[in-house]
Coordinates of N, CA and C and ligand atoms in Angstrom, one line a residue:
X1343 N 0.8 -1.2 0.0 CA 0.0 0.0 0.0 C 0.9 1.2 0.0
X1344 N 0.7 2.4 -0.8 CA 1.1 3.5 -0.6 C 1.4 4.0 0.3
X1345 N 2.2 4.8 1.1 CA 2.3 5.6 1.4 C 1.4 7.0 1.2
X1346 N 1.1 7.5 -0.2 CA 0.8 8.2 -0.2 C -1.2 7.9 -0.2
X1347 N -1.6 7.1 0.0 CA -3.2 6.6 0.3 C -3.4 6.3 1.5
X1348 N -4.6 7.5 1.7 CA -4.6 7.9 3.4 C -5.1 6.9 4.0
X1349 N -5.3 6.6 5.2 CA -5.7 5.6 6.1 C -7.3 5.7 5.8
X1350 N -8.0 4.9 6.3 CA -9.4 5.2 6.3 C -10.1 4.3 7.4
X1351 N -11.2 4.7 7.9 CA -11.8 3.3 8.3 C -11.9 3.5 9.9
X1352 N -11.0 4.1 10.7 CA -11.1 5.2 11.8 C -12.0 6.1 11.8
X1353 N -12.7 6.0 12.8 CA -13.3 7.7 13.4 C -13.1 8.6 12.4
X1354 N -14.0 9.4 12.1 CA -13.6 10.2 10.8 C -12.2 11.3 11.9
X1355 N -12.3 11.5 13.1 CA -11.7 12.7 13.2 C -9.4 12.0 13.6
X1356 N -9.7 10.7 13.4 CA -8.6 10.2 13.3 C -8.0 9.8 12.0
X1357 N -8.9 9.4 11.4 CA -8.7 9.4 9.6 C -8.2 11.0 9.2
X1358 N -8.8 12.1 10.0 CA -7.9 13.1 9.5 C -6.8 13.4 9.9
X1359 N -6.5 13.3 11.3 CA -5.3 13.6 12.0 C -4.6 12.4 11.1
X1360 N -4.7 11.5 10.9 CA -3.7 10.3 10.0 C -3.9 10.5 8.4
X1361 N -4.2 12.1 8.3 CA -3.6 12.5 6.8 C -1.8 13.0 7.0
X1362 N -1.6 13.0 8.2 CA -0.2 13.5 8.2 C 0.9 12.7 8.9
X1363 N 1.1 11.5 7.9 CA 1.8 10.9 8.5 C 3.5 11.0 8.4
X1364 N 4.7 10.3 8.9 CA 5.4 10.8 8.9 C 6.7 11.2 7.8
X1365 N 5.2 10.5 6.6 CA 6.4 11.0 5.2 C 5.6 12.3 4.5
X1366 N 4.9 12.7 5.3 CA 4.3 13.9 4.5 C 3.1 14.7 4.9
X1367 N 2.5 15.0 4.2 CA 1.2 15.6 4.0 C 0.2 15.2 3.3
X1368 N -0.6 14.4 3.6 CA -1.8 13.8 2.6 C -2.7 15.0 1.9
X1369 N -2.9 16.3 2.8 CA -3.7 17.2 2.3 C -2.6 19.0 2.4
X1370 N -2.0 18.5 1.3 CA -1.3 19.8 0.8 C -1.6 20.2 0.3
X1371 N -2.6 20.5 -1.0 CA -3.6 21.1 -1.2 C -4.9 20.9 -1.6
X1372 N -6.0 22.0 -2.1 CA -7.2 21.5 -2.4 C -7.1 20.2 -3.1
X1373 N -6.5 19.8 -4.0 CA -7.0 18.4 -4.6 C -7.2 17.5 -3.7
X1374 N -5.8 17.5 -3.3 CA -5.8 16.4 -1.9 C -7.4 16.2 -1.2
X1375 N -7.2 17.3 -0.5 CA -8.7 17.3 0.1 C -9.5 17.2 0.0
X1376 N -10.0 17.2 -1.4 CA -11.2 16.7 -2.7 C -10.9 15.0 -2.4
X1377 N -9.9 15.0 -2.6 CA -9.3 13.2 -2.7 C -9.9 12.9 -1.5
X1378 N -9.3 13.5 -0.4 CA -9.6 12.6 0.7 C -11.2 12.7 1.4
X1379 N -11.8 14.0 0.5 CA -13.5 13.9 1.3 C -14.2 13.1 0.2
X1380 N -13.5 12.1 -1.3 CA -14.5 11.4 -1.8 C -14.3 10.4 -1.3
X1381 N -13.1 10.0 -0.6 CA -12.8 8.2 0.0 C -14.0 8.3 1.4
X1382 N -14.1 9.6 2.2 CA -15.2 10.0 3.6 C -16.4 10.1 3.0
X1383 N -16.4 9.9 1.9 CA -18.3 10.7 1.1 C -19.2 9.8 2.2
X1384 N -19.2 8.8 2.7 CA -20.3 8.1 3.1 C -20.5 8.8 4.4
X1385 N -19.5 9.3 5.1 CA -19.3 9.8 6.6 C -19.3 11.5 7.0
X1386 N -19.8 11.6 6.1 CA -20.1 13.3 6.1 C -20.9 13.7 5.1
X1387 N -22.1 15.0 6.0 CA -23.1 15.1 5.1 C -23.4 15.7 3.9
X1388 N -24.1 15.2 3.1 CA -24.4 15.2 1.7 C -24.1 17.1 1.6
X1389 N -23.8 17.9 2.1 CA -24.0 19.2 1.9 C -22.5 19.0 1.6
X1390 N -21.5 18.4 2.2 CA -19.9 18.5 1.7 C -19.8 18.1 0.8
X1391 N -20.8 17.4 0.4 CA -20.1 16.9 -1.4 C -19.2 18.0 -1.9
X1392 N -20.2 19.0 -2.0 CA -20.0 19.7 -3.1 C -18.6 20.6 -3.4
X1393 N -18.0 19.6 -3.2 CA -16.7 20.5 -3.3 C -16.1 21.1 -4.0
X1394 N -16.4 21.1 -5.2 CA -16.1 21.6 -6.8 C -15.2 23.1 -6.2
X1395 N -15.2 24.0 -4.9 CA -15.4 25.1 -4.7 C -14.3 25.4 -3.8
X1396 N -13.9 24.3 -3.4 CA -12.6 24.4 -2.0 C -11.7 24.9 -2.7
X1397 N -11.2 25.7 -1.6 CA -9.9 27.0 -1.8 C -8.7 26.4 -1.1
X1398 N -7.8 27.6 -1.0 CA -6.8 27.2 -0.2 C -7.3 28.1 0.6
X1399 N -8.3 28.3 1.3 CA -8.3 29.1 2.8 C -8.9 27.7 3.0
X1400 N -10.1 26.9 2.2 CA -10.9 25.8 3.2 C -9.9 25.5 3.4
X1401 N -9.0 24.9 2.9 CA -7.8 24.2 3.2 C -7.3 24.3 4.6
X1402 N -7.1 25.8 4.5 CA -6.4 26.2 5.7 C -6.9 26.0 7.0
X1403 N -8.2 26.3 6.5 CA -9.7 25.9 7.6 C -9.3 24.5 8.5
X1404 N -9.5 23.2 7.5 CA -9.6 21.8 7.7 C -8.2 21.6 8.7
X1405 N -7.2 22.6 7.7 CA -5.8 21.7 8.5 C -5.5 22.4 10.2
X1406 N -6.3 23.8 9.9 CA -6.4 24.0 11.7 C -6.8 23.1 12.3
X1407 N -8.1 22.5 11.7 CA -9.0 21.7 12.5 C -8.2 20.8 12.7
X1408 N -7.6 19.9 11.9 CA -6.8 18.8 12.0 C -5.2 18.7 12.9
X1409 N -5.1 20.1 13.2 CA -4.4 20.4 14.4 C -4.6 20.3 15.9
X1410 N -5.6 21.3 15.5 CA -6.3 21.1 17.0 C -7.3 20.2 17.5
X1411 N -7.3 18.6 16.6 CA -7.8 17.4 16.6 C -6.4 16.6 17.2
X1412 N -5.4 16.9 16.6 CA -4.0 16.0 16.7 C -3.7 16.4 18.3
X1413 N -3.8 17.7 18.6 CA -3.3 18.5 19.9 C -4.0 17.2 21.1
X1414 N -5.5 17.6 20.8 CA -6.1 17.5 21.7 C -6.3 15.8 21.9
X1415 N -6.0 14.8 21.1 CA -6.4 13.9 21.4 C -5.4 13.4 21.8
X1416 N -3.8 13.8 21.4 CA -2.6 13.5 22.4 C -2.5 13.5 23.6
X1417 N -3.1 14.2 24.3 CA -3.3 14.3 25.8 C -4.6 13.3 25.8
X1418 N -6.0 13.8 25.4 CA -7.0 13.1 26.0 C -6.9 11.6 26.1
X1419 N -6.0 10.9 25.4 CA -6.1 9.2 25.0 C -5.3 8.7 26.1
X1420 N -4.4 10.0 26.6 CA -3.5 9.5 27.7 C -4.2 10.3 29.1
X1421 N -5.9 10.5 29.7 CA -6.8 10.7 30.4 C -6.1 12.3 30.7
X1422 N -5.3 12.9 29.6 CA -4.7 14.2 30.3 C -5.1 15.5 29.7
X1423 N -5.1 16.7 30.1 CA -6.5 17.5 30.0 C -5.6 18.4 28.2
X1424 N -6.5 18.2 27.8 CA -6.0 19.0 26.9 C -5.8 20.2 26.5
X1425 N -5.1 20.9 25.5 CA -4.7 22.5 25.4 C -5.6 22.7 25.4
X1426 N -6.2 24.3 26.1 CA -7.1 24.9 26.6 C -7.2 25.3 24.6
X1427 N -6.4 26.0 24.1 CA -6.3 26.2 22.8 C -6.7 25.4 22.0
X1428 N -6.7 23.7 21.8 CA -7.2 23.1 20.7 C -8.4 23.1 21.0
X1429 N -8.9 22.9 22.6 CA -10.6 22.5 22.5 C -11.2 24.1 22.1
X1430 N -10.4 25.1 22.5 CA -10.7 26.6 21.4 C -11.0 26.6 20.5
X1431 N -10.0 26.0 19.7 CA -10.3 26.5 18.1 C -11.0 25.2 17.9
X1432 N -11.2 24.2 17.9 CA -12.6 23.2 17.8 C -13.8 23.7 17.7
X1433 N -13.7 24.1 19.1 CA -15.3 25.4 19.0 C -15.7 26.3 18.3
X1434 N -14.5 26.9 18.2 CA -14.5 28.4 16.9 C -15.5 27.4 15.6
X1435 N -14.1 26.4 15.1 CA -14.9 26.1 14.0 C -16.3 25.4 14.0
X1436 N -16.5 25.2 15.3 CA -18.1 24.7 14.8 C -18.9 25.9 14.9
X1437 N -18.9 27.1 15.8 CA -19.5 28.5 15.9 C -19.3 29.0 14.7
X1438 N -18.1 29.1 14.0 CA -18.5 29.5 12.6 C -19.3 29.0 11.7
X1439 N -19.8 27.8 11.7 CA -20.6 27.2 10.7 C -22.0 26.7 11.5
X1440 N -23.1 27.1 12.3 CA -23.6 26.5 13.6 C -24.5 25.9 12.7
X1441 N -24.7 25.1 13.4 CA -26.2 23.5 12.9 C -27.1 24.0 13.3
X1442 N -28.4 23.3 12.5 CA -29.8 24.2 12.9 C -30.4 22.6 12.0
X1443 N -31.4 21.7 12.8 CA -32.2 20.9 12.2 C -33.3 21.5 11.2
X1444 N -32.8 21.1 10.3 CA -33.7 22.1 8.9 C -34.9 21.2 8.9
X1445 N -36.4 21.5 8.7 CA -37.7 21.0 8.1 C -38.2 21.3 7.3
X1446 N -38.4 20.0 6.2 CA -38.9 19.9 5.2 C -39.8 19.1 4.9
X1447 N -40.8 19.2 3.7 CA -42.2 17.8 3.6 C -41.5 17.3 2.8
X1448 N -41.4 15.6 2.4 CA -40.8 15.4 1.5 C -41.8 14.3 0.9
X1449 N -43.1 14.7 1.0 CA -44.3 14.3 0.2 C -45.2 13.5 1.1
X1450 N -44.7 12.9 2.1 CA -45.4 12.2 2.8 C -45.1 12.8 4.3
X1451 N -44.1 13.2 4.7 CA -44.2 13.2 6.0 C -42.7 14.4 6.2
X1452 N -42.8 15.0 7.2 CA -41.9 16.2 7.9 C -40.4 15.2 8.0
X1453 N -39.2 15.8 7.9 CA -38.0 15.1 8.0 C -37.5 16.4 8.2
X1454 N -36.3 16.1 9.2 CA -35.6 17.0 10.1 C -33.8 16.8 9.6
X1455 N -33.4 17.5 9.2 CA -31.8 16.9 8.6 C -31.0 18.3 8.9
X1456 N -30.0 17.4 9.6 CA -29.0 18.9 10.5 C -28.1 19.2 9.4
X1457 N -28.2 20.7 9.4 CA -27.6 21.6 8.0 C -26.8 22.4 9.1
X1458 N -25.5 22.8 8.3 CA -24.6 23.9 8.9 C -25.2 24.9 7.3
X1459 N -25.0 26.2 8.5 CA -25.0 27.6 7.4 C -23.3 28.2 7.4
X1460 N -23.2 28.7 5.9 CA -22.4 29.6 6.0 C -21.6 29.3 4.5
X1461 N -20.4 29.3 4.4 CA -19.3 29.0 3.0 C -19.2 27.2 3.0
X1462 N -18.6 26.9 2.3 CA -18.5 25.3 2.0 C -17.6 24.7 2.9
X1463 N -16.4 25.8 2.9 CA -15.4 25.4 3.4 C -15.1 25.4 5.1
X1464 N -15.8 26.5 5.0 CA -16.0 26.6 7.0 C -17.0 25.2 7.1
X1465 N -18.1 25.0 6.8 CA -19.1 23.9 7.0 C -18.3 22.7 7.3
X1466 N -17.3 22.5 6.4 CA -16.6 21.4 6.2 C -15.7 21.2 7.4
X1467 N -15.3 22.6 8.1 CA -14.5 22.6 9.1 C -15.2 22.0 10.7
X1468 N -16.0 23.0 10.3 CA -17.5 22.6 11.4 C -17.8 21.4 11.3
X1469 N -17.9 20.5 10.3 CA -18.0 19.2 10.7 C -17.3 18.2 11.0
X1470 N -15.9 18.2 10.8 CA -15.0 17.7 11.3 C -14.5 17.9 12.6
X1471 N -14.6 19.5 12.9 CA -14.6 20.0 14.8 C -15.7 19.1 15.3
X1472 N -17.1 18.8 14.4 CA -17.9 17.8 15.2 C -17.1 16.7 15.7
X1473 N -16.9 16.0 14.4 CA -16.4 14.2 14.7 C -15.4 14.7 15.8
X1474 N -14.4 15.4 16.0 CA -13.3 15.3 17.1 C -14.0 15.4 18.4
X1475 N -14.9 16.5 18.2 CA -15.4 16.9 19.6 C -16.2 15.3 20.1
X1476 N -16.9 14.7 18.8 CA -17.6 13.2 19.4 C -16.4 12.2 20.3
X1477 N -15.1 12.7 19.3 CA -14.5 11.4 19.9 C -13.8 11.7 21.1
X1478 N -13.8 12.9 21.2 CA -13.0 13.7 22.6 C -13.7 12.6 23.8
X1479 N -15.0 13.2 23.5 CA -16.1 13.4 24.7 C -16.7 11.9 25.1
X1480 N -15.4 10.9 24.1 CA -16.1 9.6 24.1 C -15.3 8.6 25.2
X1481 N -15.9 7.8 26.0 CA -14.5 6.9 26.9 C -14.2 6.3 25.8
X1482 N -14.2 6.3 24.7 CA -13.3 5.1 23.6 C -11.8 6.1 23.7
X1483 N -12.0 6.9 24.3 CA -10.8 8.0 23.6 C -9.8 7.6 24.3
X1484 N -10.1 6.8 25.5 CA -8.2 6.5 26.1 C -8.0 4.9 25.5
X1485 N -9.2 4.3 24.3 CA -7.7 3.5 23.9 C -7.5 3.2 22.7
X1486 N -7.6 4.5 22.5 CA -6.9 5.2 20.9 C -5.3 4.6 21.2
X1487 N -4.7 4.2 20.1 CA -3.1 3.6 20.8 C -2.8 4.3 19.1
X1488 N -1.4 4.3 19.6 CA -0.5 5.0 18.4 C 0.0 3.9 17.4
X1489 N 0.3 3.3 16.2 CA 1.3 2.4 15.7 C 2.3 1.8 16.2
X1490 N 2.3 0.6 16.8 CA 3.8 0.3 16.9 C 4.8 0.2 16.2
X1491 N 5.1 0.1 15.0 CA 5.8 0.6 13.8 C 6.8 1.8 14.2
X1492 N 8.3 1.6 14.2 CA 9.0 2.4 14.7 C 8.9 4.2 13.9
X1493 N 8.5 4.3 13.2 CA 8.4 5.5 12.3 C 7.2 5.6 11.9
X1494 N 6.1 5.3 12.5 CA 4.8 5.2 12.2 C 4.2 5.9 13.0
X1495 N 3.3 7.3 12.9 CA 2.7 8.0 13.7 C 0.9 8.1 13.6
X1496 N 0.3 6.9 13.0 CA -0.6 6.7 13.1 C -1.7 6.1 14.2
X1497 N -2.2 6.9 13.9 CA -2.9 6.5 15.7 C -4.5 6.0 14.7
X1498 N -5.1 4.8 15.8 CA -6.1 3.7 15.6 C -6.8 3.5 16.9
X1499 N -8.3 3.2 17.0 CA -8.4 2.8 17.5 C -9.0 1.6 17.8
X1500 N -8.5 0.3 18.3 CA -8.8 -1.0 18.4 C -10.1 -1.8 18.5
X1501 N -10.6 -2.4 17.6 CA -11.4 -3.3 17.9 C -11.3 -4.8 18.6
X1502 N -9.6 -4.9 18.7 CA -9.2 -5.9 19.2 C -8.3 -5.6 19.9
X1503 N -7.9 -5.9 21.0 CA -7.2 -5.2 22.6 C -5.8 -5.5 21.8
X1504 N -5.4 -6.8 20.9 CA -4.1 -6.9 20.5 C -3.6 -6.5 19.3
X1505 N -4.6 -5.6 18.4 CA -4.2 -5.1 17.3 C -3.0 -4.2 17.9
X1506 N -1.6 -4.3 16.5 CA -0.4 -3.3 16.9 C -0.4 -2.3 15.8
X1507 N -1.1 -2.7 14.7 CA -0.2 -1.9 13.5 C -1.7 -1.0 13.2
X1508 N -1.4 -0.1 12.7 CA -2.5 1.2 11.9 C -2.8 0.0 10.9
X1509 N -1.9 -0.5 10.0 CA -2.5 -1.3 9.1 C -1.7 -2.7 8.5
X1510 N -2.4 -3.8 8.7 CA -1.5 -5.0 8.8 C -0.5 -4.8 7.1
X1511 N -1.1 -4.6 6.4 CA -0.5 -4.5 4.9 C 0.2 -3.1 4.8
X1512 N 0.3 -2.7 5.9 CA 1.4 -1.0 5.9 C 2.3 -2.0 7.0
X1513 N 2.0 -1.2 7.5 CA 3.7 -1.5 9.0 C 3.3 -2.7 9.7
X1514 N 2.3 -3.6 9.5 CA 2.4 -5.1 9.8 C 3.3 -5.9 9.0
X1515 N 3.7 -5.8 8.0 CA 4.3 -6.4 6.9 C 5.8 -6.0 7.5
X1516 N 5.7 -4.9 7.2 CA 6.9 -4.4 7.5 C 8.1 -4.4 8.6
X1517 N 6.9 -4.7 10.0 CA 7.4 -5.2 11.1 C 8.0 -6.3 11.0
X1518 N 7.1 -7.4 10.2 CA 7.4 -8.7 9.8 C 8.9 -9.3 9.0
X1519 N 9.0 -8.5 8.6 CA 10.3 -9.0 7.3 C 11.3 -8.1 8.0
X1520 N 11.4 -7.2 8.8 CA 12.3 -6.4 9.9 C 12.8 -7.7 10.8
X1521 N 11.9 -8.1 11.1 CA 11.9 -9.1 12.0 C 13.0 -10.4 11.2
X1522 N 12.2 -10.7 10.3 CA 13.1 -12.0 10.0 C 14.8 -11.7 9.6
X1523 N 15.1 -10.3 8.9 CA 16.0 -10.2 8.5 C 16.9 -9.7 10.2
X1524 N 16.6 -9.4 11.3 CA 17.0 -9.7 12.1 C 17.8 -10.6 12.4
X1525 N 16.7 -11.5 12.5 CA 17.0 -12.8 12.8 C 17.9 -13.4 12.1
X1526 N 17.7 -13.6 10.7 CA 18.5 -14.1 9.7 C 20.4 -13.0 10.1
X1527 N 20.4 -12.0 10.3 CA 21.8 -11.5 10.4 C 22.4 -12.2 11.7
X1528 N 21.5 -12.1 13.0 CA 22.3 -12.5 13.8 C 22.3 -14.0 14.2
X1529 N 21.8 -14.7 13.8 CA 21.2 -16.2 14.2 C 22.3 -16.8 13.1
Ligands
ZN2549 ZN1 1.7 2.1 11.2

């Protein structure tokens, strides 16, 4: 697997913090970002599609947010209180774009579907400040565990108490053949 093909499959708000792993930047610019909200299309609402529109300010937007996601969940996973600053600008970004359950008839009956107001790109930010704030606020959050993988800064969270790797076909492999050629030098 690439390097350069983002993780997925995590908490949306750790799928973003693991756009920046330790060979780069998965979202250096708008395209990227486009790239990585069609692989999330299923996990964010239908109003982000529309990305055709993203700037380099959304950009700028998303990667604060993905800062002060990375900040704040580094302390929280380890029960420790986080920068008074990332749970700040979390907030900012959801106050700039605020939710309101919109109603509509949609021929038979009233349907309620939560809309953020404002630009595309703040919205987008605001919803991502959601997913982090869900997983902040979640006890799953202390056992978020980082990659074992010596140069791996991907953080996961386990469905299985003995999962080690972010991804068995990334740095499970890789651990693997480390290992043997180990063995094979000194043995
Ligand atoms: Zn890894």
């Amino acid at each position: 697997m690439s390097d350069r093909v983002p993780l997925t499959g995590e908490p949306l708000a750790l799928d973003l913090v693991n756009t920046r792993p330790s060979t780069g930047d998965l979202l250096a610019t708008p395209a990227d970002l486009r790239a990585w909200l069609a692989l999330q299309a299923d996990r964010l609402p239908g109003e982000t599609h529309e990305t055709a529109e993203l700037t380099a300010t959304d950009l700028a937007a998303v990667r604060a947010v993905r800062e002060h996601t990375a900040a704040a969940i580094a302390c929280a996973r380890r029960g420790e209180r986080p920068p008074a600053s990332a749970l700040d600008g979390l907030n900012r970004a959801q106050h700039a774009a605020p939710a309101v359950k919109e109603l509509s008839w949609n021929g038979t009956t009233t349907v309620a579907v939560r809309r953020r107001t404002g630009p595309a790109g703040v919205r987008l930010a605001a919803w991502l400040a959601e997913a982090a704030a869900d997983l902040l606020a979640d006890p799953a959050i202390g056992r978020v565990r980082r990659c074992e993988a010596e140069d791996c800064v991907m953080l996961f969270l386990p469905a299985h108490p003995r999962r080690r790797w972010c991804a068995a076909d990334r740095c499970g492999n890789r651990a693997r053949v480390a290992r043997y050629y180990r063995r094979h030098k000194t043995g």
